């Protein structure tokens, strides 16, 4: 266990991620207007919604890349919005994958995984290399350990970025439009890796425009608009038979 304080969740559930009354403003602009959300252990929740609705800001508030203006966020029962929390300890428990892969261009795929394990987790080199190789294999890139990012396709680079996050043994994984920067023919391999993680029981929050992925893999889909959760429920309901007009309008535009 890390050095952060443990605390029970208000809802008393077994939520791995719990968001309560979350608000975030940038200057005069309120981007998140009171978000309540739970992700249970092992659950996959897809967050969908129009551009600018606050999806990225929501994820960034969960791992404290942004400081919420109001509200509380719990991860694994620890209140990450507690002012006394050890932010680094919290971040270590949360893997994040962005649209842009942000790999170090001068390092091999394997070294991209080794470096954060050494720096952040203080793992010895032999262990870091072992974990790096196991996770590159997990994303189907065992043969690319020695390749530099420029020698890899966008889809392969994104899989390295996923492996890099996994190498840190996160309790939850957050994905922010992980396939949006990819050529269409490379999207499938990345989604296949994410499907595998879901099957292995990883707790995941995934911002995506891939409705087929949401329908197939998500336990729940959350539709956001203008900083609020407009509708949430099982994927087959929210994507297949939305109740709210705004959800229907959005789906008509992306499907
Ligand atoms: P989404 O991911 O759904 O497209 P974002 O969370 O990126 O939405 O952004 C929601 C709104 O917040 C947008 O209007 C965006 O311009 C604004 N925003 C996001 N980050 C910042 C920031 N750092 N400073 C000012 N405005 C921001
Ligand atoms: Mg975004």
Short mmCIF file of C-alpha atoms and ligand atoms in Angstrom, two decimals:
data_model
loop_
_atom_site.label_atom_id
_atom_site.label_comp_id
_atom_site.label_asym_id
_atom_site.label_seq_id
_atom_site.Cartn_x
_atom_site.Cartn_y
_atom_site.Cartn_z
CA UNK A 1 0.00 0.00 0.00
CA UNK A 2 1.19 3.49 -0.72
CA UNK A 3 1.67 6.19 1.89
CA UNK A 4 -1.58 7.98 1.24
CA UNK A 5 -4.40 8.02 3.73
CA UNK A 6 -7.19 5.52 3.27
CA UNK A 7 -10.74 6.62 3.64
CA UNK A 8 -14.10 4.99 3.12
CA UNK A 9 -16.21 6.15 0.20
CA UNK A 10 -19.33 8.18 0.91
CA UNK A 11 -21.52 5.93 -1.19
CA UNK A 12 -20.26 2.92 0.72
CA UNK A 13 -19.84 0.99 -2.53
CA UNK A 14 -16.80 -0.75 -3.88
CA UNK A 15 -16.15 1.94 -6.44
CA UNK A 16 -12.58 2.02 -7.72
CA UNK A 17 -13.16 5.53 -9.07
CA UNK A 18 -15.73 7.79 -7.49
CA UNK A 19 -16.46 11.36 -8.55
CA UNK A 20 -18.78 13.51 -6.43
CA UNK A 21 -20.06 16.96 -7.35
CA UNK A 22 -17.00 17.66 -9.48
CA UNK A 23 -16.72 21.18 -10.86
CA UNK A 24 -13.93 22.76 -12.83
CA UNK A 25 -13.67 26.31 -14.12
CA UNK A 26 -11.03 27.93 -16.25
CA UNK A 27 -11.38 31.63 -15.44
CA UNK A 28 -15.05 32.48 -15.93
CA UNK A 29 -15.79 29.35 -17.94
CA UNK A 30 -17.29 26.46 -16.03
CA UNK A 31 -16.22 23.37 -17.94
CA UNK A 32 -17.43 20.71 -15.49
CA UNK A 33 -20.75 21.60 -13.86
CA UNK A 34 -21.26 18.98 -11.18
CA UNK A 35 -20.23 15.50 -12.29
CA UNK A 36 -21.19 12.40 -10.28
CA UNK A 37 -19.74 9.15 -11.51
CA UNK A 38 -18.60 5.78 -10.26
CA UNK A 39 -16.49 3.09 -11.83
CA UNK A 40 -16.55 -0.24 -10.02
CA UNK A 41 -13.49 -2.47 -9.76
CA UNK A 42 -12.99 -4.27 -13.07
CA UNK A 43 -15.59 -2.17 -14.81
CA UNK A 44 -15.08 -0.51 -18.20
CA UNK A 45 -16.83 2.83 -18.56
CA UNK A 46 -16.75 4.65 -21.89
CA UNK A 47 -17.26 8.41 -21.83
CA UNK A 48 -18.69 9.88 -25.02
CA UNK A 49 -19.83 13.34 -25.98
CA UNK A 50 -19.21 16.26 -28.31
CA UNK A 51 -15.88 18.05 -28.54
CA UNK A 52 -15.57 20.60 -25.73
CA UNK A 53 -18.04 18.83 -23.43
CA UNK A 54 -15.36 18.34 -20.74
CA UNK A 55 -14.35 14.69 -21.23
CA UNK A 56 -10.60 15.31 -21.13
CA UNK A 57 -10.96 17.69 -18.20
CA UNK A 58 -12.87 15.00 -16.31
CA UNK A 59 -10.09 12.44 -16.82
CA UNK A 60 -7.45 15.03 -15.96
CA UNK A 61 -9.24 15.84 -12.70
CA UNK A 62 -9.30 12.13 -11.77
CA UNK A 63 -5.50 11.91 -11.85
CA UNK A 64 -4.97 15.50 -10.69
CA UNK A 65 -3.44 16.81 -13.88
CA UNK A 66 -6.09 19.48 -13.26
CA UNK A 67 -7.11 20.68 -9.84
CA UNK A 68 -10.90 20.54 -9.40
CA UNK A 69 -12.63 23.78 -8.45
CA UNK A 70 -15.08 21.88 -6.25
CA UNK A 71 -16.14 18.34 -5.49
CA UNK A 72 -14.31 15.20 -4.48
CA UNK A 73 -12.59 12.39 -6.31
CA UNK A 74 -11.72 9.00 -4.81
CA UNK A 75 -9.49 6.36 -6.37
CA UNK A 76 -9.38 2.98 -4.67
CA UNK A 77 -11.04 4.54 -1.62
CA UNK A 78 -8.40 7.25 -1.26
CA UNK A 79 -9.61 10.82 -1.61
CA UNK A 80 -7.24 12.24 -4.20
CA UNK A 81 -8.75 15.70 -3.74
CA UNK A 82 -7.71 15.71 -0.07
CA UNK A 83 -5.29 18.65 0.18
CA UNK A 84 -2.90 16.51 2.22
CA UNK A 85 -2.74 13.67 -0.27
CA UNK A 86 0.57 12.57 -1.75
CA UNK A 87 -0.10 13.45 -5.40
CA UNK A 88 2.80 11.38 -6.71
CA UNK A 89 1.55 8.33 -4.82
CA UNK A 90 -1.91 8.83 -6.31
CA UNK A 91 -0.59 9.23 -9.83
CA UNK A 92 1.43 6.04 -9.53
CA UNK A 93 -1.82 4.13 -9.12
CA UNK A 94 -3.41 5.59 -12.25
CA UNK A 95 -2.23 4.76 -15.76
CA UNK A 96 -3.04 7.35 -18.41
CA UNK A 97 -2.96 7.00 -22.17
CA UNK A 98 -3.39 10.08 -24.35
CA UNK A 99 -4.27 10.67 -27.97
CA UNK A 100 -0.64 11.70 -28.52
CA UNK A 101 1.65 8.91 -27.41
CA UNK A 102 4.39 11.11 -25.90
CA UNK A 103 7.15 8.51 -26.19
CA UNK A 104 10.77 9.59 -25.81
CA UNK A 105 11.98 9.63 -29.44
CA UNK A 106 15.63 8.99 -28.54
CA UNK A 107 14.86 5.85 -26.52
CA UNK A 108 13.93 2.35 -27.70
CA UNK A 109 10.50 0.96 -26.93
CA UNK A 110 11.99 -1.08 -24.09
CA UNK A 111 13.87 1.91 -22.62
CA UNK A 112 10.66 3.96 -22.79
CA UNK A 113 9.19 1.40 -20.39
CA UNK A 114 12.30 1.00 -18.24
CA UNK A 115 12.89 4.69 -17.54
CA UNK A 116 9.70 5.54 -15.60
CA UNK A 117 9.93 2.31 -13.59
CA UNK A 118 13.48 3.26 -12.54
CA UNK A 119 12.70 6.93 -11.86
CA UNK A 120 9.29 6.68 -10.26
CA UNK A 121 9.18 3.19 -8.74
CA UNK A 122 12.94 2.95 -8.09
CA UNK A 123 13.01 -0.54 -9.54
CA UNK A 124 16.39 -2.05 -10.18
CA UNK A 125 17.39 -2.33 -13.80
CA UNK A 126 16.97 -6.12 -14.10
CA UNK A 127 13.41 -6.03 -12.75
CA UNK A 128 12.50 -2.98 -14.87
CA UNK A 129 13.71 -4.74 -18.01
CA UNK A 130 11.84 -7.91 -17.10
CA UNK A 131 8.59 -5.98 -16.54
CA UNK A 132 9.15 -3.95 -19.73
CA UNK A 133 9.53 -7.09 -21.85
CA UNK A 134 6.50 -8.78 -20.30
CA UNK A 135 4.35 -5.74 -21.04
CA UNK A 136 5.63 -5.28 -24.59
CA UNK A 137 4.67 -8.90 -25.12
CA UNK A 138 1.26 -8.22 -23.61
CA UNK A 139 0.57 -5.58 -26.29
CA UNK A 140 1.92 -7.79 -29.06
CA UNK A 141 5.24 -5.99 -29.51
CA UNK A 142 7.79 -8.41 -28.07
CA UNK A 143 9.69 -8.21 -31.35
CA UNK A 144 9.92 -4.40 -31.27
CA UNK A 145 11.70 -3.89 -27.95
CA UNK A 146 14.78 -2.47 -29.67
CA UNK A 147 12.91 -0.20 -32.08
CA UNK A 148 12.80 3.57 -31.72
CA UNK A 149 9.40 5.31 -31.94
CA UNK A 150 10.15 6.69 -35.43
CA UNK A 151 10.55 3.09 -36.64
CA UNK A 152 7.09 2.15 -35.38
CA UNK A 153 3.64 2.82 -36.83
CA UNK A 154 1.28 5.08 -34.90
CA UNK A 155 -0.65 2.05 -33.70
CA UNK A 156 2.55 0.38 -32.48
CA UNK A 157 3.62 3.58 -30.73
CA UNK A 158 0.28 3.77 -28.96
CA UNK A 159 0.63 0.14 -27.88
CA UNK A 160 4.08 0.99 -26.46
CA UNK A 161 2.44 3.87 -24.58
CA UNK A 162 -0.16 1.46 -23.17
CA UNK A 163 2.58 -1.00 -22.19
CA UNK A 164 4.50 1.85 -20.52
CA UNK A 165 1.46 2.66 -18.39
CA UNK A 166 0.91 -1.02 -17.55
CA UNK A 167 4.55 -1.45 -16.50
CA UNK A 168 3.80 0.82 -13.54
CA UNK A 169 1.21 -1.70 -12.22
CA UNK A 170 -1.68 0.79 -12.14
CA UNK A 171 -4.93 0.05 -10.32
CA UNK A 172 -6.94 1.88 -12.96
CA UNK A 173 -6.32 2.97 -16.53
CA UNK A 174 -7.61 6.18 -18.09
CA UNK A 175 -7.68 6.50 -21.87
CA UNK A 176 -8.29 9.83 -23.62
CA UNK A 177 -9.23 9.17 -27.25
CA UNK A 178 -6.39 6.67 -27.66
CA UNK A 179 -7.18 5.93 -31.31
CA UNK A 180 -8.10 9.41 -32.56
CA UNK A 181 -4.66 10.20 -33.96
CA UNK A 182 -4.34 6.88 -35.78
CA UNK A 183 -4.89 5.98 -39.40
CA UNK A 184 -8.07 3.91 -39.60
CA UNK A 185 -6.26 0.67 -40.44
CA UNK A 186 -4.20 0.92 -37.22
CA UNK A 187 -7.12 1.48 -34.86
CA UNK A 188 -8.09 -2.20 -34.60
CA UNK A 189 -4.83 -3.40 -33.04
CA UNK A 190 -5.00 -0.77 -30.29
CA UNK A 191 -8.65 -1.56 -29.54
CA UNK A 192 -7.75 -5.27 -29.43
CA UNK A 193 -5.15 -4.56 -26.73
CA UNK A 194 -7.72 -2.56 -24.75
CA UNK A 195 -10.27 -5.34 -25.16
CA UNK A 196 -7.68 -7.74 -23.71
CA UNK A 197 -7.12 -5.48 -20.70
CA UNK A 198 -10.85 -5.30 -20.10
CA UNK A 199 -11.04 -9.09 -20.24
CA UNK A 200 -8.19 -9.32 -17.72
CA UNK A 201 -10.29 -7.28 -15.29
CA UNK A 202 -8.60 -3.87 -15.51
CA UNK A 203 -10.70 -0.96 -14.25
CA UNK A 204 -10.91 1.43 -17.20
CA UNK A 205 -12.33 4.83 -18.05
CA UNK A 206 -12.18 5.36 -21.79
CA UNK A 207 -13.01 8.56 -23.66
CA UNK A 208 -13.66 7.41 -27.20
CA UNK A 209 -15.55 8.04 -30.41
CA UNK A 210 -15.36 4.33 -31.27
CA UNK A 211 -19.00 3.42 -30.77
CA UNK A 212 -18.51 -0.20 -31.80
CA UNK A 213 -15.85 -0.53 -29.08
CA UNK A 214 -18.15 1.14 -26.57
CA UNK A 215 -21.00 -1.16 -27.48
CA UNK A 216 -18.85 -4.30 -27.36
CA UNK A 217 -16.53 -3.67 -24.43
CA UNK A 218 -18.04 -1.06 -22.13
CA UNK A 219 -20.05 -2.20 -19.14
CA UNK A 220 -21.47 1.30 -19.04
CA UNK A 221 -21.51 4.34 -21.30
CA UNK A 222 -21.66 7.90 -20.00
CA UNK A 223 -22.79 10.63 -22.37
CA UNK A 224 -21.54 14.11 -21.45
CA UNK A 225 -22.59 17.43 -22.87
CA UNK A 226 -21.65 20.94 -21.76
CA UNK A 227 -19.94 19.78 -18.57
CA UNK A 228 -22.72 17.51 -17.33
CA UNK A 229 -23.59 13.82 -17.49
CA UNK A 230 -26.71 13.82 -19.61
CA UNK A 231 -27.29 10.08 -19.75
CA UNK A 232 -25.62 6.92 -18.53
CA UNK A 233 -26.40 3.24 -18.60
CA UNK A 234 -25.50 -0.05 -20.26
CA UNK A 235 -23.90 0.44 -23.65
CA UNK A 236 -26.75 -1.26 -25.49
CA UNK A 237 -29.16 1.26 -23.97
CA UNK A 238 -27.17 4.50 -24.26
CA UNK A 239 -25.72 3.75 -27.70
CA UNK A 240 -28.47 1.46 -28.96
CA UNK A 241 -31.59 3.16 -27.61
CA UNK A 242 -30.71 6.56 -26.13
CA UNK A 243 -33.40 8.23 -24.04
CA UNK A 244 -32.18 11.81 -24.30
CA UNK A 245 -32.52 13.93 -27.43
CA UNK A 246 -28.97 15.28 -27.01
CA UNK A 247 -27.56 11.75 -26.93
CA UNK A 248 -29.51 10.83 -30.06
CA UNK A 249 -28.31 13.94 -31.90
CA UNK A 250 -24.71 13.20 -30.96
CA UNK A 251 -24.93 9.55 -32.03
CA UNK A 252 -26.49 10.51 -35.35
CA UNK A 253 -23.45 12.67 -36.01
CA UNK A 254 -20.76 10.13 -35.04
CA UNK A 255 -22.27 6.81 -36.15
P1 LIG B 1 -13.43 17.44 -24.55
O1 LIG B 1 -12.30 16.56 -24.12
O2 LIG B 1 -14.78 16.89 -24.27
O3 LIG B 1 -13.31 17.85 -26.00
P2 LIG B 1 -12.17 19.39 -22.83
O4 LIG B 1 -12.26 18.84 -21.46
O5 LIG B 1 -10.87 19.27 -23.55
O6 LIG B 1 -13.36 18.78 -23.70
O7 LIG B 1 -12.53 20.91 -22.81
C1 LIG B 1 -13.74 21.42 -22.31
C2 LIG B 1 -13.71 22.92 -22.38
O8 LIG B 1 -12.72 23.41 -21.50
C3 LIG B 1 -13.37 23.47 -23.76
O9 LIG B 1 -14.18 24.58 -24.00
C4 LIG B 1 -11.93 23.86 -23.62
O10 LIG B 1 -11.64 24.93 -24.48
C5 LIG B 1 -11.84 24.28 -22.17
N1 LIG B 1 -10.49 24.05 -21.61
C6 LIG B 1 -9.88 22.87 -21.45
N2 LIG B 1 -8.68 23.00 -20.88
C7 LIG B 1 -8.51 24.34 -20.67
C8 LIG B 1 -7.47 25.14 -20.10
N3 LIG B 1 -6.35 24.58 -19.63
N4 LIG B 1 -7.66 26.46 -20.06
C9 LIG B 1 -8.81 27.03 -20.52
N5 LIG B 1 -9.81 26.33 -21.05
C10 LIG B 1 -9.69 25.00 -21.14
MG1 LIG B 2 -10.75 15.73 -25.18
#
